[in-house]
Coordinates of C-alpha atoms in Angstrom, one line a residue:
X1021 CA 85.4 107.2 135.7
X1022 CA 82.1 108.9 135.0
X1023 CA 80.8 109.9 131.4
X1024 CA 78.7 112.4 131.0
X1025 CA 77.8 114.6 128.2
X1026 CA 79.5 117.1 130.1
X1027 CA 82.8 115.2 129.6
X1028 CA 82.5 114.7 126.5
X1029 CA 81.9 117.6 124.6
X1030 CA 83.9 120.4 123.5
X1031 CA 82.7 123.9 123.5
X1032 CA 81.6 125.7 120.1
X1033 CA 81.2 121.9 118.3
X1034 CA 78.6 122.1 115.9
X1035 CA 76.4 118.6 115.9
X1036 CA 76.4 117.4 111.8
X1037 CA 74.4 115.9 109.9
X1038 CA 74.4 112.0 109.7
X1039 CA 74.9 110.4 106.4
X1040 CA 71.8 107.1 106.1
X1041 CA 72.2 104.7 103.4
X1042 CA 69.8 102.0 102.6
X1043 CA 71.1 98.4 103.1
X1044 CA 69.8 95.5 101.9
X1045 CA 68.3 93.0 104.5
X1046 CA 66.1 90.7 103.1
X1047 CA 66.9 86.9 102.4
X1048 CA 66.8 86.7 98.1
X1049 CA 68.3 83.2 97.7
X1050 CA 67.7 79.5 98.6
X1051 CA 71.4 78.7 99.5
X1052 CA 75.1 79.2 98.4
X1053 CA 75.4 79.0 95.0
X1054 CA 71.7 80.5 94.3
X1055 CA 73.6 83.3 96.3
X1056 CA 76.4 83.3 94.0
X1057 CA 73.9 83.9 90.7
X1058 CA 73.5 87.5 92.2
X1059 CA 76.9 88.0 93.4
X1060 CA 78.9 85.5 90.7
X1061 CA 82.4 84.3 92.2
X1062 CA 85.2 86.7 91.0
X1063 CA 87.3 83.8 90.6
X1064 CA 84.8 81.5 88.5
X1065 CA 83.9 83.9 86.4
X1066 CA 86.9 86.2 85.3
X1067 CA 86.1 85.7 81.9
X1068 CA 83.3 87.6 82.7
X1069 CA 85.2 90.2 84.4
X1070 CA 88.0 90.5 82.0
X1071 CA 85.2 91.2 79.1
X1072 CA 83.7 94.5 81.4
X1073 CA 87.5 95.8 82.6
X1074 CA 89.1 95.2 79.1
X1075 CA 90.5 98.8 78.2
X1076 CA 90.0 100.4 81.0
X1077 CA 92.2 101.5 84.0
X1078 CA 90.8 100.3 87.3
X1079 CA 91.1 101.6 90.2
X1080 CA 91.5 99.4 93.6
X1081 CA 90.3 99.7 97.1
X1082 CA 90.4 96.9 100.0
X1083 CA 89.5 96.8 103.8
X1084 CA 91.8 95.4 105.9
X1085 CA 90.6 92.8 108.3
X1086 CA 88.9 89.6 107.1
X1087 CA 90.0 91.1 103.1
X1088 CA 93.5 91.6 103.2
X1089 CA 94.1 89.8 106.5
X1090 CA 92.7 86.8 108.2
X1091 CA 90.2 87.4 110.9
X1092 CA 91.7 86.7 114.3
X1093 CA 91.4 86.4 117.9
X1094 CA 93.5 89.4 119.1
X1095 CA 93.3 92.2 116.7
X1096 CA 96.5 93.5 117.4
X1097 CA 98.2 90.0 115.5
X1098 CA 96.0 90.6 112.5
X1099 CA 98.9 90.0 110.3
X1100 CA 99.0 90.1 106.4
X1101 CA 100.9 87.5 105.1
X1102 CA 104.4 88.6 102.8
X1103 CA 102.6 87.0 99.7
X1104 CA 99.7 89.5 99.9
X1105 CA 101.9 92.0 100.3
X1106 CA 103.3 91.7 98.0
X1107 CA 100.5 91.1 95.7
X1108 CA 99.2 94.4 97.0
X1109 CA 102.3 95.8 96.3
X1110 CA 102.1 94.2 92.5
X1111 CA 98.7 96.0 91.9
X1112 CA 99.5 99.3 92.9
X1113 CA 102.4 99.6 90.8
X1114 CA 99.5 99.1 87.7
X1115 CA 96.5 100.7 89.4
X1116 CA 95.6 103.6 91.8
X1117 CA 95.2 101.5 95.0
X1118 CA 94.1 102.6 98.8
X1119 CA 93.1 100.7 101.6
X1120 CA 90.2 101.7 103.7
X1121 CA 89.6 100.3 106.6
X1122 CA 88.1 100.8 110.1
X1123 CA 91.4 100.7 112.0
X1124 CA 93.1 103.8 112.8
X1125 CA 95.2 105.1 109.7
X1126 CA 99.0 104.1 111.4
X1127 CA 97.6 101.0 112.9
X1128 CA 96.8 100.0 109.5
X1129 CA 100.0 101.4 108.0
X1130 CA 102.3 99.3 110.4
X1131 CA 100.2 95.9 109.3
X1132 CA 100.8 96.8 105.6
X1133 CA 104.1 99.0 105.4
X1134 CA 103.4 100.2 101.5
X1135 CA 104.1 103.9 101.3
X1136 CA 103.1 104.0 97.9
X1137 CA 99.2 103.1 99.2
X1138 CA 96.5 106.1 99.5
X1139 CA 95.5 105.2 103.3
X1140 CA 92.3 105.5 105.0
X1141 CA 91.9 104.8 108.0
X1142 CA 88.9 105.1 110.8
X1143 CA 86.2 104.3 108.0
X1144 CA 87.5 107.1 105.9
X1145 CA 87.4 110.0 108.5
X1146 CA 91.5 109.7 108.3
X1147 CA 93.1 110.2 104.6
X1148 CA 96.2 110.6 103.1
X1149 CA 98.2 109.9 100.6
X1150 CA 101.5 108.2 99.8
X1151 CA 104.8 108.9 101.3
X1152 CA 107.1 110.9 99.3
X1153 CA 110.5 109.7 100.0
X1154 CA 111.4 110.0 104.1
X1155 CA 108.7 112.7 104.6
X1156 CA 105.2 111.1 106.1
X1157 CA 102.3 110.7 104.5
X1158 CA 100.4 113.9 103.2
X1159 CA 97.2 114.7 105.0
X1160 CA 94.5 115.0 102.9
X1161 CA 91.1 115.1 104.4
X1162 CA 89.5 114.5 108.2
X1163 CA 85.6 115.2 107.8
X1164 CA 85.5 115.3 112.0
X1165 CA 89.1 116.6 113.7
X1166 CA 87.3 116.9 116.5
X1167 CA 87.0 113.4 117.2
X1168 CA 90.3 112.1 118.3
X1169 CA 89.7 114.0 121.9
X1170 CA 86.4 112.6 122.4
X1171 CA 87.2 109.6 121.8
X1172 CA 90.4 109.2 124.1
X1173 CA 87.8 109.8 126.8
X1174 CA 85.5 107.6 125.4
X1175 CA 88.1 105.1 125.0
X1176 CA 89.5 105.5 128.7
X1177 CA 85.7 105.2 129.7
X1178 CA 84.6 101.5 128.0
X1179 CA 87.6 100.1 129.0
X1180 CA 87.2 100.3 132.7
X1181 CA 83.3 99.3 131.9
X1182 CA 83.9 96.6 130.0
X1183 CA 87.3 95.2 132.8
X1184 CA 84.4 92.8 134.2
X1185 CA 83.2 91.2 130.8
X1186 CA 85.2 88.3 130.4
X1187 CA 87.3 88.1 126.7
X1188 CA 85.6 91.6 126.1
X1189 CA 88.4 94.2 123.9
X1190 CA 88.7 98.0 123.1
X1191 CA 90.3 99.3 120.6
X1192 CA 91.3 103.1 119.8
X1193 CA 90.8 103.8 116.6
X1194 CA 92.0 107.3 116.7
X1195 CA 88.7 108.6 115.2
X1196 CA 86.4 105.7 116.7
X1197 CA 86.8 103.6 119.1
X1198 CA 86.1 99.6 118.9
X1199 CA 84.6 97.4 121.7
X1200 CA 85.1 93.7 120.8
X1201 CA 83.1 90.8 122.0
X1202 CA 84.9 88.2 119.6
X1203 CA 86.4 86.0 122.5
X1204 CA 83.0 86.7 124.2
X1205 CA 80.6 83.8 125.9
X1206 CA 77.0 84.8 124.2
X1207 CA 75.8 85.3 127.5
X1208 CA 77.9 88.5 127.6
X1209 CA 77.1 90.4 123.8
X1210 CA 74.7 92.3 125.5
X1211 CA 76.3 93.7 128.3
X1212 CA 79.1 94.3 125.8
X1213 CA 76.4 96.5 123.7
X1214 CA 74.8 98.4 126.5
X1215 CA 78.4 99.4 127.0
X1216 CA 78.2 101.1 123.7
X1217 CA 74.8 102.2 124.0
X1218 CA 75.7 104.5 126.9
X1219 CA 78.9 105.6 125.6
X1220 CA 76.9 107.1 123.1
X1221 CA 73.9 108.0 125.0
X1222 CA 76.4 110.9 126.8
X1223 CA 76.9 112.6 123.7
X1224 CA 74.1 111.7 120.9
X1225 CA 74.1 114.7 119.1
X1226 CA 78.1 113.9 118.1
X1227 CA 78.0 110.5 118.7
X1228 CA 76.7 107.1 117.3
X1229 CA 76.6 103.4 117.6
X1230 CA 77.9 101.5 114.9
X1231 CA 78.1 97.3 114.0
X1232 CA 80.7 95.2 112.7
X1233 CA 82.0 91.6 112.8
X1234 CA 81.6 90.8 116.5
X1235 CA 82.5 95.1 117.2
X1236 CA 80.7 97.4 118.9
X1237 CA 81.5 100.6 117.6
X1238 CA 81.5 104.4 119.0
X1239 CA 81.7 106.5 116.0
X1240 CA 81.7 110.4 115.2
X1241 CA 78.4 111.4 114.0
X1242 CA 79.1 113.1 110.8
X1243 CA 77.7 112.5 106.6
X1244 CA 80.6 110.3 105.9
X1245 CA 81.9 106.5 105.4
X1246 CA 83.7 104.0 103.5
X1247 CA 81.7 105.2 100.7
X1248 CA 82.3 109.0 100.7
X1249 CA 86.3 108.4 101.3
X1250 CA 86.1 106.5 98.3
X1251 CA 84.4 109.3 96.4
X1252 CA 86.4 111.7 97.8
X1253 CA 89.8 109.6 96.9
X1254 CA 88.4 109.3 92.9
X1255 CA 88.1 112.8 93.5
X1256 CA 91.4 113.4 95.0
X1257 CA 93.2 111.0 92.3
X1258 CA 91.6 113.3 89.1
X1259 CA 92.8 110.6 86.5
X1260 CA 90.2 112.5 83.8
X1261 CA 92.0 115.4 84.1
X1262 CA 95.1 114.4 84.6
X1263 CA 95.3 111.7 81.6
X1264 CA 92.3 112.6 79.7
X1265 CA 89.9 109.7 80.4
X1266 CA 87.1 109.8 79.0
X1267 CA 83.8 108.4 81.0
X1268 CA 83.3 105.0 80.8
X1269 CA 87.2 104.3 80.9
X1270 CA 87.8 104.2 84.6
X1271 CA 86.5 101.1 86.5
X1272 CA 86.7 100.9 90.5
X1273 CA 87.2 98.2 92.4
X1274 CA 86.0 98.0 96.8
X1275 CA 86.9 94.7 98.3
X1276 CA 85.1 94.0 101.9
X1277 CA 84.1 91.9 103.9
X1278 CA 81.9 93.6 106.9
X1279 CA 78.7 95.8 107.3
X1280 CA 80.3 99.4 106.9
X1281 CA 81.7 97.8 103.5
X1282 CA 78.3 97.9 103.0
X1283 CA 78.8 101.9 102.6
X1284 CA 81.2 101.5 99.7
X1285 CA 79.4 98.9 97.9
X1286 CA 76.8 100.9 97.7
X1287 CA 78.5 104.1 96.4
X1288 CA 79.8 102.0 93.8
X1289 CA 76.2 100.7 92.6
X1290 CA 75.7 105.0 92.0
X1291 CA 78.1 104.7 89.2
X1292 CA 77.4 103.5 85.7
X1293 CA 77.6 99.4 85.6
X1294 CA 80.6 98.7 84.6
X1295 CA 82.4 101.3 86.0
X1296 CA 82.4 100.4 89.4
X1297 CA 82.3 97.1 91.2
X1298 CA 81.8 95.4 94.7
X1299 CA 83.4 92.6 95.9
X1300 CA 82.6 90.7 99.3
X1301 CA 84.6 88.4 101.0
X1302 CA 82.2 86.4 102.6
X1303 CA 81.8 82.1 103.3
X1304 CA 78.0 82.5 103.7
X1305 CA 75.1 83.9 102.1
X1306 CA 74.1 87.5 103.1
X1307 CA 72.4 90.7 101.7
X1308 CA 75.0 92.7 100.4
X1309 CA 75.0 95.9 97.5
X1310 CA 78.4 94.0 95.8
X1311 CA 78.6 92.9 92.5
X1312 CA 80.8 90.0 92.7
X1313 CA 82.0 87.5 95.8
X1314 CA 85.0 85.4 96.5
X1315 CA 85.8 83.6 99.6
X1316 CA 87.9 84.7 102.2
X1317 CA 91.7 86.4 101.7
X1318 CA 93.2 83.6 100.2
X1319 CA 91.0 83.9 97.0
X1320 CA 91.9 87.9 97.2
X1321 CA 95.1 87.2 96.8
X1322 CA 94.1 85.3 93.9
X1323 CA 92.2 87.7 92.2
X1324 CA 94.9 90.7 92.9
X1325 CA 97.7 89.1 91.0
X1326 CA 94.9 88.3 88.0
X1327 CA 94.5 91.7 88.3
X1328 CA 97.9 92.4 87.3
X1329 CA 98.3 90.0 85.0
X1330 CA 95.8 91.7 83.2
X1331 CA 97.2 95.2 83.1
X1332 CA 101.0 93.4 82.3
X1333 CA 99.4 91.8 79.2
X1334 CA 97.7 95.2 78.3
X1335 CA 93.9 94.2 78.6
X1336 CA 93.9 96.9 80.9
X1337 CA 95.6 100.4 81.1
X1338 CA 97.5 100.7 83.7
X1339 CA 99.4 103.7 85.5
X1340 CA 102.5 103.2 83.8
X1341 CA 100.9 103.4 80.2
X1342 CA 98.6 106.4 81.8
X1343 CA 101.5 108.1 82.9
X1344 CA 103.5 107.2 79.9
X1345 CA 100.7 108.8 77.7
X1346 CA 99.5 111.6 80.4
X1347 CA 101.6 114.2 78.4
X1348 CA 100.1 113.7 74.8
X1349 CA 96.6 113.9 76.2
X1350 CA 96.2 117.8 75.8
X1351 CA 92.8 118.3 74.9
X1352 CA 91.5 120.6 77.4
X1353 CA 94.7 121.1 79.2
X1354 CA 94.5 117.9 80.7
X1355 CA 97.6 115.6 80.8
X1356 CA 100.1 118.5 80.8
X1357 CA 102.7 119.1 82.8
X1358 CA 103.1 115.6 83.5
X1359 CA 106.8 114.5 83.1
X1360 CA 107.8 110.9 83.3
X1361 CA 110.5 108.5 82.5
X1362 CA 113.8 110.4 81.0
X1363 CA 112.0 113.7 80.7
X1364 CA 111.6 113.9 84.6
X1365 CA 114.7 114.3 86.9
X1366 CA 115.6 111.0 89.1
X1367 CA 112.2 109.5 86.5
X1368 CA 109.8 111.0 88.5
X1369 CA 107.9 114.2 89.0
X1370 CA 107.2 114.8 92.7
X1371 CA 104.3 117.3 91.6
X1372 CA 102.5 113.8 90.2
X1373 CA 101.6 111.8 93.4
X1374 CA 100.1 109.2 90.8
X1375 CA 103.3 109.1 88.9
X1376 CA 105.3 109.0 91.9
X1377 CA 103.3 106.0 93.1
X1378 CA 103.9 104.4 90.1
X1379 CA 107.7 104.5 89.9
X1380 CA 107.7 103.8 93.6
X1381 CA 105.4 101.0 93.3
X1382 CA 107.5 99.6 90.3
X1383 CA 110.7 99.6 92.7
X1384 CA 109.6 97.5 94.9
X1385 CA 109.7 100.0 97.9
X1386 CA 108.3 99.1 101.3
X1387 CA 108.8 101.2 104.4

């Protein structure tokens, strides 16, 4: 199979802007735990966390791989455990949650199976939000829907280059496609890259090469990431309008463990302090824009269900006492129209996707 620009592109696409972000590089600390006085452990110092969340309703987004789920050999067995399911589960019955992760939107559904979850999928170029009883989930943005026939073929392409690289993997992504090197010798990361490079060289006004943990990455090449589909589901969710928040009462949570994290991180340190926070999931020291740190998934899990304990002792707000309230916050129109509990037929008003969530979420359903 050839590539070729040719092959690749589709007549009357317009090339778009790229979105850059600065990323921090540079080495600031002398080891571990001089790491962890700029990035303090979520875990060790939830007093500290508790004191900046108290009152305020938070809002809660996680990657997948390596956050929610372990990192692993073969991608397709990244499994989530039941318990952090169901601590996932937990939090979004209390707080707007989404998972944004680099996997296509389904793949990542099928590993989690919450309906009640915003989803975005392919680093945020795939969003939508919660299912809504046996219908699917409700489209809600794709910055580049172009990209899903480019990147069959650019899919169909790297895996017949990479068939002679030994332990070498792609992945469709639906709106990027993956080339692993996880399971490869050293000896072979940069054939697996020059792989990539060429993919990309066919089309470089659309396309672009992106890095991960031990990925490759062929990505559209369009001003948006983790970052902006976080934006653009705060924007989505409206909770100042729809409840009356006032600024400052609203603090949102990314938890990741990778580069394009990065993205998010970094969107979050453009918000006032403690309104927004980062947390990496990282063993080792790096450069990263995130506020706080734990370890690996294991200490997620942890950190979820203190989450919840803290809206289910009323620290926080949470969506059921947002909901419960949403109709006496008038000023300015917002909060009306929003019918919950007895005043809503079946409990619920299906014109409320955030009330919706929460009655769904407080169910226990799962798909």
């Amino acid at each position: 199979m050839t590539l070729s620009s040719g092959s690749l592109a589709s007549q009357g696409e317009e090339e778009h802007p790229e979105l850059s972000r600065p990323r921090p590089t540079e080495k600031y600390w002398e080891d571990y735990e001089d790491w962890k006085t700029h990035h303090p452990s979520a875990i060790e110092s939830f007093d500290r966390f508790r004191a900046v969340a108290q009152g305020k309703l938070l809002t809660v987004f996680l990657d997948y791989d390596g956050t929610i789920s372990d990192i692993v050999s073969n991608p397709d067995k990244a499994y989530m455990t039941d318990e952090m399911r169901d601590a996932v589960s937990r939090v979004a019955s209390l707080y707007p949650t989404a998972i944004i992760s680099g996997r296509s939107r389904e793949k990542v559904y099928d590993f989690v199976r919450l309906p009640q979850l915003y989803y975005a999928g392919s680093h945020g170029l795939d969003i939508v939000g919660p299912k809504c009883d046996d219908d699917d989930h409700v489209e809600l943005h794709q910055p580049a829907p172009w990209a899903p026939a480019v990147m069959d073929r650019v899919y169909l392409w790297c895996k017949e280059a990479v068939s002679d690289i030994p332990g070498a993997n792609v992945e469709h992504n639906k709106f990027c496609v993956s080339v692993h090197y996880r399971n490869c010798e050293q000896k072979w990361w940069g054939a697996v890259q020059d792989v990539v490079h060429r993919a990309v060289a066919a089309d470089p006004k659309r396309l672009k090469k992106a890095e991960g943990r031990k990925v490759f990455e062929v990505k559209p090449r369009v001003a948006w990431d983790k970052g902006k589909a976080l934006s653009f589901l705060l924007g989505e969710l409206d909770l100042r309008r729809r409840y009356g928040y006032a600024e400052g009462e609203i603090m949102s949570l990314y938890f990741g463990d990778d580069h394009t994290d990065e993205d998010a991180f970094h969107e979050l340190r453009e918000v006032p302090k403690e309104c927004g926070a980062g947390v990496i999931v990282s063993t080792v020291p790096k450069p990263t824009n995130a506020r706080f740190s734990v370890r690996d998934p294991g200490e997620v899990l942890v950190f979820l269900n203190k989450l919840a304990d803290l809206a289910e002792s009323g620290v926080t707000k949470s969506l059921c006492t947002s909901v419960a309230s949403g109709g006496a916050k008038s000023a300015g129109g917002r909060g009306e129209g929003v019918k919950t509990g007895e005043d809503a037929p079946g409990g619920s008003d299906s014109s409320d996707p955030v009330a919706e969530t929460t009655n769904r979420g407080r169910r226990g359903e799962a798909a």
